[in-house]
mmCIF file with all atom_site columns, C-alpha atoms and ligand atoms in Angstrom:
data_model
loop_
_atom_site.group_PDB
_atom_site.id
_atom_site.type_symbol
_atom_site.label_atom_id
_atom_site.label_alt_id
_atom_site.label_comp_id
_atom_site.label_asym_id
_atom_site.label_entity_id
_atom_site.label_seq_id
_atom_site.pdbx_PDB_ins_code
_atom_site.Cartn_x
_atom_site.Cartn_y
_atom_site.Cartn_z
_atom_site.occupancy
_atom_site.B_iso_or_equiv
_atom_site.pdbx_formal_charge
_atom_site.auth_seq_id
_atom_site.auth_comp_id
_atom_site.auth_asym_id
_atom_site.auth_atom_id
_atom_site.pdbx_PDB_model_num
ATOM   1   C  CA  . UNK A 1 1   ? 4.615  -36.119 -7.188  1.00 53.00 ? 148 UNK A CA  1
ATOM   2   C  CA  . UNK A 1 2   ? 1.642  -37.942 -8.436  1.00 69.00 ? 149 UNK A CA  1
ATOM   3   C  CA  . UNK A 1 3   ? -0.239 -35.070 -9.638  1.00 73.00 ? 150 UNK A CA  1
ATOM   4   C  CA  . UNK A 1 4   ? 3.080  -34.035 -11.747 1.00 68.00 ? 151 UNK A CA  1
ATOM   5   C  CA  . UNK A 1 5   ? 3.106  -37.597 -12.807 1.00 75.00 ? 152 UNK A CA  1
ATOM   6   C  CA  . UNK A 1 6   ? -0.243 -37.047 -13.953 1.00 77.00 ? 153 UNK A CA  1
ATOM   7   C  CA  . UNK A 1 7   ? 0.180  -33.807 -15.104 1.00 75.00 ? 154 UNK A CA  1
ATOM   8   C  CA  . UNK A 1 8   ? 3.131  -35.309 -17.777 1.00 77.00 ? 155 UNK A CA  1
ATOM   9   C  CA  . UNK A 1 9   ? 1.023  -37.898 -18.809 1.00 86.00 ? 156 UNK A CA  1
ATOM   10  C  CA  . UNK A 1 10  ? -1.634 -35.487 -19.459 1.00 89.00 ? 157 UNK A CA  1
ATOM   11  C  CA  . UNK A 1 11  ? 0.740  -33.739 -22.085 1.00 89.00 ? 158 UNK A CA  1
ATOM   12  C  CA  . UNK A 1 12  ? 2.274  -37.205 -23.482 1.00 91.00 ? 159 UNK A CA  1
ATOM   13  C  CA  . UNK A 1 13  ? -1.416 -38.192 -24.546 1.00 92.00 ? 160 UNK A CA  1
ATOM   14  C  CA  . UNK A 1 14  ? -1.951 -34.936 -25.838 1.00 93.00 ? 161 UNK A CA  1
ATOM   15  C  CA  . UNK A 1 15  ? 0.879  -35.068 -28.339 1.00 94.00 ? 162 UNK A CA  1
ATOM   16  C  CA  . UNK A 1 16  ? 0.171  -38.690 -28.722 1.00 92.00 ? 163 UNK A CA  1
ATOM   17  C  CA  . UNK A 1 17  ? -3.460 -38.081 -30.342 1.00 93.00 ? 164 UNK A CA  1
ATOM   18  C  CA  . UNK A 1 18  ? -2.964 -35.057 -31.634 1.00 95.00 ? 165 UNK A CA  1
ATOM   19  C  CA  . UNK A 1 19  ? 1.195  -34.672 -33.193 1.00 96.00 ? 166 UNK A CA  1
ATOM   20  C  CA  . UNK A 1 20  ? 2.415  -31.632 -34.321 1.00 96.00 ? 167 UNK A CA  1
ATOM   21  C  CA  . UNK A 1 21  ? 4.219  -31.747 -37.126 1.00 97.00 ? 168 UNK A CA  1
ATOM   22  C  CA  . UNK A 1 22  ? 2.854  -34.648 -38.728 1.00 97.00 ? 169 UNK A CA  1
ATOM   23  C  CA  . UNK A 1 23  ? 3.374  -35.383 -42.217 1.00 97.00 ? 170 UNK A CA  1
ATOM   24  C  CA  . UNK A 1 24  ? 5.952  -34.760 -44.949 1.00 95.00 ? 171 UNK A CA  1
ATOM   25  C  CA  . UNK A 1 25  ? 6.986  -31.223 -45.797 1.00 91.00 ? 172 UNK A CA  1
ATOM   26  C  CA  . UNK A 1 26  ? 7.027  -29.680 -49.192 1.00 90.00 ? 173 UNK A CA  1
ATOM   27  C  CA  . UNK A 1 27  ? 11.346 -29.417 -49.149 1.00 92.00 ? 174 UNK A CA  1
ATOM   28  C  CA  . UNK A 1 28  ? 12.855 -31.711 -47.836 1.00 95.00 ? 175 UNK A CA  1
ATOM   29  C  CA  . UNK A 1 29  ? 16.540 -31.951 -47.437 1.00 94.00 ? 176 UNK A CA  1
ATOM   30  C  CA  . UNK A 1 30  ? 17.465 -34.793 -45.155 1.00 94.00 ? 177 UNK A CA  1
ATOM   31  C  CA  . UNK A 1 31  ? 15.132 -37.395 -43.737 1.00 95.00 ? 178 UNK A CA  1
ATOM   32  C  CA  . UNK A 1 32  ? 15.571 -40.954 -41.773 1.00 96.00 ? 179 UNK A CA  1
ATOM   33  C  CA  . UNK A 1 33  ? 13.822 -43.785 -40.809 1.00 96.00 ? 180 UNK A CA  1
ATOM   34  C  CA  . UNK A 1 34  ? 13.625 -45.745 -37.409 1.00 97.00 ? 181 UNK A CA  1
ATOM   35  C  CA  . UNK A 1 35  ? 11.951 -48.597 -35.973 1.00 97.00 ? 182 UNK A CA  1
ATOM   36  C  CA  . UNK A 1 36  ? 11.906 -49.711 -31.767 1.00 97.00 ? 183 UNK A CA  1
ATOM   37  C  CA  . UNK A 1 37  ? 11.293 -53.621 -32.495 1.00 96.00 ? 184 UNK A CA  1
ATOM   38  C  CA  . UNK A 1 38  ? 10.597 -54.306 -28.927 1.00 93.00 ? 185 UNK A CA  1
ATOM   39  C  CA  . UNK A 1 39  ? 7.403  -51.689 -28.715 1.00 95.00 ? 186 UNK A CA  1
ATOM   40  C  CA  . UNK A 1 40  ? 6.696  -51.498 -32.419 1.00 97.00 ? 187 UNK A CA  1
ATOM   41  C  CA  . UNK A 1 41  ? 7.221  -47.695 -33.196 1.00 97.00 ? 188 UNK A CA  1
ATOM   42  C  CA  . UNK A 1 42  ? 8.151  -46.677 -36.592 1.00 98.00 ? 189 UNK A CA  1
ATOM   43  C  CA  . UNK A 1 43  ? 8.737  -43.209 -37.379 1.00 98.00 ? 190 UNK A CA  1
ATOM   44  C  CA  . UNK A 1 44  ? 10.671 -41.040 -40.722 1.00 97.00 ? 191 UNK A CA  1
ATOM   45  C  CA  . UNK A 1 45  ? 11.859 -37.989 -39.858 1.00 97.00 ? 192 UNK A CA  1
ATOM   46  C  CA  . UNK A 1 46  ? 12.152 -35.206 -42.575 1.00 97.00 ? 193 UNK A CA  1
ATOM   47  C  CA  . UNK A 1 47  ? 14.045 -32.104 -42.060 1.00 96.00 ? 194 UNK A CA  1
ATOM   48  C  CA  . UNK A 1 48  ? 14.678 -29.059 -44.456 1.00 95.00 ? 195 UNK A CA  1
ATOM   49  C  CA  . UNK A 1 49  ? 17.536 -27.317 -43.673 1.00 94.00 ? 196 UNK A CA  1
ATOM   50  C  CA  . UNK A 1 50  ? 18.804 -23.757 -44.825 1.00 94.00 ? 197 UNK A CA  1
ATOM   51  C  CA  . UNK A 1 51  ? 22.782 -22.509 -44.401 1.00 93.00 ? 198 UNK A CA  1
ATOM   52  C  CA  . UNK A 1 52  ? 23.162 -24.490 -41.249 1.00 94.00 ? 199 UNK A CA  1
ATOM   53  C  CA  . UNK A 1 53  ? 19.649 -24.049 -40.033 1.00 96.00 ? 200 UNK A CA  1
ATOM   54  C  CA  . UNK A 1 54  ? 16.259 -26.228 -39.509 1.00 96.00 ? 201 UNK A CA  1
ATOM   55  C  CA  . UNK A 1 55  ? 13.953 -24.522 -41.085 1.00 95.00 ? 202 UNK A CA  1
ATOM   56  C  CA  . UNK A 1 56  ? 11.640 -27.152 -40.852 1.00 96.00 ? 203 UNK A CA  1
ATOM   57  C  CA  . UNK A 1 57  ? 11.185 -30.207 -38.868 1.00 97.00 ? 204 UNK A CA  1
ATOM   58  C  CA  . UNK A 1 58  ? 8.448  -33.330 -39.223 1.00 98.00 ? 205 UNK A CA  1
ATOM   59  C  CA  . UNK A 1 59  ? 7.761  -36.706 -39.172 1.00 98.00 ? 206 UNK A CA  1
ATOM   60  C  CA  . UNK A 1 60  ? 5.823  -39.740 -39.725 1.00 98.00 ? 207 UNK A CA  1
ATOM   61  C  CA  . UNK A 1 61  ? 5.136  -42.369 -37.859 1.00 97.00 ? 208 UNK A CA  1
ATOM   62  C  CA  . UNK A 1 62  ? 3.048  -44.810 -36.004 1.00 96.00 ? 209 UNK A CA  1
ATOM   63  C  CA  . UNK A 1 63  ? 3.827  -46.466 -32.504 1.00 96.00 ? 210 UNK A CA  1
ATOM   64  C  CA  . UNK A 1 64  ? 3.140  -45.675 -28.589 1.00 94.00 ? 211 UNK A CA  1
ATOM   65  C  CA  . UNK A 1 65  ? 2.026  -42.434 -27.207 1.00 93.00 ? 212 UNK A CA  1
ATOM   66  C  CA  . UNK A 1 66  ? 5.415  -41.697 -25.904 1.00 94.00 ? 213 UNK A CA  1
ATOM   67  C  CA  . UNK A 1 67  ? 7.028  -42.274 -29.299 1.00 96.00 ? 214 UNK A CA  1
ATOM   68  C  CA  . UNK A 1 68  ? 4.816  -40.309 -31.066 1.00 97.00 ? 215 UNK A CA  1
ATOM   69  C  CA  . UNK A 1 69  ? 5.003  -37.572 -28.473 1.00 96.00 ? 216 UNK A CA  1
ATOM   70  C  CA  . UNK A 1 70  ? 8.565  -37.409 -28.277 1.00 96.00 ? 217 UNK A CA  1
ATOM   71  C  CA  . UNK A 1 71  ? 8.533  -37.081 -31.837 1.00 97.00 ? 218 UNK A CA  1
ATOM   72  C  CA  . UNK A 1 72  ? 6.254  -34.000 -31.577 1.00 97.00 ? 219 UNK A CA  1
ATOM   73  C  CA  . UNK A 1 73  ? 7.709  -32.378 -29.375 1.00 95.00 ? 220 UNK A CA  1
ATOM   74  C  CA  . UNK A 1 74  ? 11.060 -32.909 -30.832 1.00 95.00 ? 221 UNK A CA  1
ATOM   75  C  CA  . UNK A 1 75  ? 10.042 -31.403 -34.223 1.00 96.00 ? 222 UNK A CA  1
ATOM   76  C  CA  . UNK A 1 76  ? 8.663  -28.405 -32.554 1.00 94.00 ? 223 UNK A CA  1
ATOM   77  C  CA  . UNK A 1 77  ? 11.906 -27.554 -30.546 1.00 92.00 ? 224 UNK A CA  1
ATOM   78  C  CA  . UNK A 1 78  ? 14.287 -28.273 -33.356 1.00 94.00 ? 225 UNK A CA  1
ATOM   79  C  CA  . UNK A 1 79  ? 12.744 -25.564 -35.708 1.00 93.00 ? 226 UNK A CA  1
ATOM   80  C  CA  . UNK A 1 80  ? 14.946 -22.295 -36.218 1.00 94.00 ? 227 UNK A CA  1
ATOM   81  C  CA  . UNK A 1 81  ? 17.948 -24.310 -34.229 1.00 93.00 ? 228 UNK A CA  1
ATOM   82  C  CA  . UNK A 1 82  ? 21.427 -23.800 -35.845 1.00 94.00 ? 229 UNK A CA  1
ATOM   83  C  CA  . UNK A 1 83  ? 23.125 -27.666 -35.945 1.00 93.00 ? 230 UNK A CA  1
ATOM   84  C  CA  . UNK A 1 84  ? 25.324 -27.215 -33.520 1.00 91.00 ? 231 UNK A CA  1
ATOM   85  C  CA  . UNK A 1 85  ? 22.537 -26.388 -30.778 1.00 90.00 ? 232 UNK A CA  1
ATOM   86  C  CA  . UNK A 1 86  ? 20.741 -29.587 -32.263 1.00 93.00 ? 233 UNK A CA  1
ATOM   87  C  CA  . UNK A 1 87  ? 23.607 -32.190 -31.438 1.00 90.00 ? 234 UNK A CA  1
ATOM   88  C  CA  . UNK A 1 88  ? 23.763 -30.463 -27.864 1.00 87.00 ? 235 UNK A CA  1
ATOM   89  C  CA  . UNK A 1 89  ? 20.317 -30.690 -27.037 1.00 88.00 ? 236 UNK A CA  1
ATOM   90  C  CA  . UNK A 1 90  ? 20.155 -34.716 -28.639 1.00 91.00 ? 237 UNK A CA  1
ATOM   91  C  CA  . UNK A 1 91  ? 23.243 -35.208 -25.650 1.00 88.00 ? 238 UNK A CA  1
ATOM   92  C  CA  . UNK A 1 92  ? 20.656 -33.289 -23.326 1.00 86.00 ? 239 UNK A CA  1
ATOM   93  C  CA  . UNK A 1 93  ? 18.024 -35.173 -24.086 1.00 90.00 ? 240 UNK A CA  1
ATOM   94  C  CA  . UNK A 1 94  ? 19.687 -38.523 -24.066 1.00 90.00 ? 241 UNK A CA  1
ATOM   95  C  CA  . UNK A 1 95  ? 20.802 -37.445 -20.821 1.00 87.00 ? 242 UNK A CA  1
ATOM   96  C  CA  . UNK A 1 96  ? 17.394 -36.359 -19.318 1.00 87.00 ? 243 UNK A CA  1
ATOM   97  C  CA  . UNK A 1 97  ? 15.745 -39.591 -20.134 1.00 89.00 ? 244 UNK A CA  1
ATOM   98  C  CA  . UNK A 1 98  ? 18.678 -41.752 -18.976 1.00 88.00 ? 245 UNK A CA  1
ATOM   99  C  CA  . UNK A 1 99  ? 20.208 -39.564 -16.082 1.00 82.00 ? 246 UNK A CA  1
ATOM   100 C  CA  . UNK A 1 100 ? 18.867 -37.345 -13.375 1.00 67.00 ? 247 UNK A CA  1
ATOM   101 C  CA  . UNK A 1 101 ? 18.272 -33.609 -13.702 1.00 62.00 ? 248 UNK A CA  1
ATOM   102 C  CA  . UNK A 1 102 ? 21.363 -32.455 -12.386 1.00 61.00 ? 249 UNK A CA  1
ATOM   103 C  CA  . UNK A 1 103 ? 22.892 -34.101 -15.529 1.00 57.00 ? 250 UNK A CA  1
ATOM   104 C  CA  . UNK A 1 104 ? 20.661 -31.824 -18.194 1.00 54.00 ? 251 UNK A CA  1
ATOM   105 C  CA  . UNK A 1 105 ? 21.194 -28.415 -17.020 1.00 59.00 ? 252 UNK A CA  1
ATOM   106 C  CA  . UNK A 1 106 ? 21.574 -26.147 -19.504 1.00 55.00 ? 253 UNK A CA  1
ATOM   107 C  CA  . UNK A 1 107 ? 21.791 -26.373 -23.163 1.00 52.00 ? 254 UNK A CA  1
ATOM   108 C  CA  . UNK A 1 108 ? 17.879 -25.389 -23.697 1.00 58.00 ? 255 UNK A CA  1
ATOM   109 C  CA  . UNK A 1 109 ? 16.112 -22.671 -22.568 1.00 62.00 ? 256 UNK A CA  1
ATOM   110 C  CA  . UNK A 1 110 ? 14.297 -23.463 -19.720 1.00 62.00 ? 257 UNK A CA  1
ATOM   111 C  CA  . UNK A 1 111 ? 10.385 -23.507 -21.222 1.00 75.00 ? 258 UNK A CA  1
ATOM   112 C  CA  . UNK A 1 112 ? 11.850 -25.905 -24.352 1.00 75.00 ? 259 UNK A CA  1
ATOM   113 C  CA  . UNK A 1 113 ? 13.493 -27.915 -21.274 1.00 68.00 ? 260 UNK A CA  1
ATOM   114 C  CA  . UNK A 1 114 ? 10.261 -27.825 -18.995 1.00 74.00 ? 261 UNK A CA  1
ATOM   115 C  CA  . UNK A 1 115 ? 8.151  -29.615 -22.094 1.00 80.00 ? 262 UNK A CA  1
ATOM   116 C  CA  . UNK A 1 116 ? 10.642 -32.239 -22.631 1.00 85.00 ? 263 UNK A CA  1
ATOM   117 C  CA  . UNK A 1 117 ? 10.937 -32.933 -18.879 1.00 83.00 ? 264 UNK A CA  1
ATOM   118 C  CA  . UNK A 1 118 ? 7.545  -34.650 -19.205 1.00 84.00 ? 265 UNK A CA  1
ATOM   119 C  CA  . UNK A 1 119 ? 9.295  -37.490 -20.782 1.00 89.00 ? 266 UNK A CA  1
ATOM   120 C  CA  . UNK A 1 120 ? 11.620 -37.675 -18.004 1.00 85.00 ? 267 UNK A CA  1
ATOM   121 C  CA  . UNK A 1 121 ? 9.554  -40.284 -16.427 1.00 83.00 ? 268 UNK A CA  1
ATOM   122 C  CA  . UNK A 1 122 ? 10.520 -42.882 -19.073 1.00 87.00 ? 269 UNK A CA  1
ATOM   123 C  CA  . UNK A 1 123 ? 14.458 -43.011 -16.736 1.00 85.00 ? 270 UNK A CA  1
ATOM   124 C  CA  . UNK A 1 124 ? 12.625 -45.324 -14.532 1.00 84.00 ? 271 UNK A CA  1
ATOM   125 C  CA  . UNK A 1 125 ? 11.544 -47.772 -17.576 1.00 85.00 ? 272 UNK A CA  1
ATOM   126 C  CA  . UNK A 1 126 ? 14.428 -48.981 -19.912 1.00 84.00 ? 273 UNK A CA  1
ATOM   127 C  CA  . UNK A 1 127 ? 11.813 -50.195 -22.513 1.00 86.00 ? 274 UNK A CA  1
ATOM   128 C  CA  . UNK A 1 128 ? 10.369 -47.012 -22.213 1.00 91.00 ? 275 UNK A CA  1
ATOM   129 C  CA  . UNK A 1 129 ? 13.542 -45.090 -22.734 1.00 94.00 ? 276 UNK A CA  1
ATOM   130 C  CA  . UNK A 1 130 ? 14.075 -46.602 -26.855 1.00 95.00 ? 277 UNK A CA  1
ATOM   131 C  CA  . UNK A 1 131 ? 10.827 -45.158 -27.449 1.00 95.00 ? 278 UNK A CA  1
ATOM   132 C  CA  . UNK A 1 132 ? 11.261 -41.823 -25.771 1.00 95.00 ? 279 UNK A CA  1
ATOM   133 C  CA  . UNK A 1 133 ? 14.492 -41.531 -27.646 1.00 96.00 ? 280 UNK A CA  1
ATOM   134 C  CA  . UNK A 1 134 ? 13.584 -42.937 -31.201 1.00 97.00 ? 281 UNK A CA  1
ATOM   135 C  CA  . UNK A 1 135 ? 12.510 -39.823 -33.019 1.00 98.00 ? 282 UNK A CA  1
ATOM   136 C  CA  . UNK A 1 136 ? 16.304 -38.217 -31.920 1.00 97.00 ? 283 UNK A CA  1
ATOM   137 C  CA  . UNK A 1 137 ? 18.489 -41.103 -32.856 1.00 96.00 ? 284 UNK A CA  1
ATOM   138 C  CA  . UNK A 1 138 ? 16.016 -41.209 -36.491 1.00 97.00 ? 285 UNK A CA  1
ATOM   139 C  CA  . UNK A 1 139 ? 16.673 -37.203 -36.257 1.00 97.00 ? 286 UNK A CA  1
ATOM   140 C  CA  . UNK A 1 140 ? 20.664 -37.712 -35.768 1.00 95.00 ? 287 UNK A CA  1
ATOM   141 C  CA  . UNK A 1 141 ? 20.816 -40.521 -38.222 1.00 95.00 ? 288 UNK A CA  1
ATOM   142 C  CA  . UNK A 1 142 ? 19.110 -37.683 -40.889 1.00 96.00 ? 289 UNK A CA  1
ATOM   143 C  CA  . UNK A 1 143 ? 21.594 -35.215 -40.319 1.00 93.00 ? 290 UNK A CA  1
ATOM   144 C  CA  . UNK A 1 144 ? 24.188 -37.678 -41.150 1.00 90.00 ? 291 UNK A CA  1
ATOM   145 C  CA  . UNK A 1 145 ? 23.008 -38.005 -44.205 1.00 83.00 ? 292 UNK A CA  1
ATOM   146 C  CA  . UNK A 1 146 ? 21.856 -42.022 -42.942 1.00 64.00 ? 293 UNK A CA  1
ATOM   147 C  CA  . UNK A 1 147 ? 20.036 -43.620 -45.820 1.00 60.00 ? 294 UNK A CA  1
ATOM   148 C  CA  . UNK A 1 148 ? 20.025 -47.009 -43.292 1.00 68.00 ? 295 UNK A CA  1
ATOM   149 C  CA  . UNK A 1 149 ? 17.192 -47.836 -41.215 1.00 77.00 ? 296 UNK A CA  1
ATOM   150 C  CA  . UNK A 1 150 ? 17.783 -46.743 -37.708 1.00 84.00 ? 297 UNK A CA  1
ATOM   151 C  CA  . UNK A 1 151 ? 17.246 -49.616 -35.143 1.00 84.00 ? 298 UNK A CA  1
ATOM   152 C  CA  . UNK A 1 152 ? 16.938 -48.988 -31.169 1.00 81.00 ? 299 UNK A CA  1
ATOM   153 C  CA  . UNK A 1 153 ? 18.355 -52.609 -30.981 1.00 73.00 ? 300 UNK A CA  1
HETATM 154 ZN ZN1 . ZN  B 2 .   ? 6.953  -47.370 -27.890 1.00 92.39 ? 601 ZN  B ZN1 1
#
């Protein structure tokens, strides 16, 4: 267990230092911003979307390594999802940070689910979970159309 442990924390500093999908595209269609007050982590999201597709997917930001990580690795998944499969996989995220396994099977495919299962460690650290989770409630709050801040408190 400790060398997975390791292994995940590995990959969360990896996307930490080095985001993917960092910076504002050239369309945008829908974009949010949130802010975790009780770590600091600020982050816009900024999605182009095509006939019911995400056609592109980045952000912004500045905060911990395991906001700015979720938010990478968030922004890579979402491209070329239809909405619908992007409100299941926010439930299976939610889920996988917040529940056990059992609870997130299904609703990726299982090489988009083993990359987010590195955050999976934040379940056993409730501060840890608002940052984990920032970047999809920001993403959620975009596709709404939210013009308001988003707020993990
Ligand atoms: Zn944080």
């Amino acid at each position: 267990m400790s060398a997975l442990r390791e292994l995940y924390q590995e990959v969360i500093l990896d996307h930490g230092k080095a985001p993917r999908n960092f910076g504002k595209p050239e369309h945008v269609t829908c974009e949010s911003n949130g802010h975790n007050p009780l770590c600091g982590d600020t982050v816009t999201i900024y999605l182009h979307l095509d006939d019911g597709i995400v056609e592109e997917a980045t952000f912004e930001g500045r905060g911990c390594a395991i906001s700015i990580a979720s938010a990478s690795m968030m922004t890579e998944i979402l491209k070329g999802k239809q909405l619908g499969e992007v409100s299941a996989m926010f439930e299976r995220f939610h889920n996988l940070v917040t529940e056990d396994e059992a609870a997130c099977e299904g609703g990726f495919d299982s090489e988009e689910f083993e990359k987010l299962m590195v955050l999976s460690g934040v379940r056993e650290f409730p501060m840890r979970v608002k940052c984990a989770t920032l970047a999809w409630h920001t993403m959620k709050a975009a596709l709404q159309g939210g013009a308001e801040e988003v707020t993990t408190e």
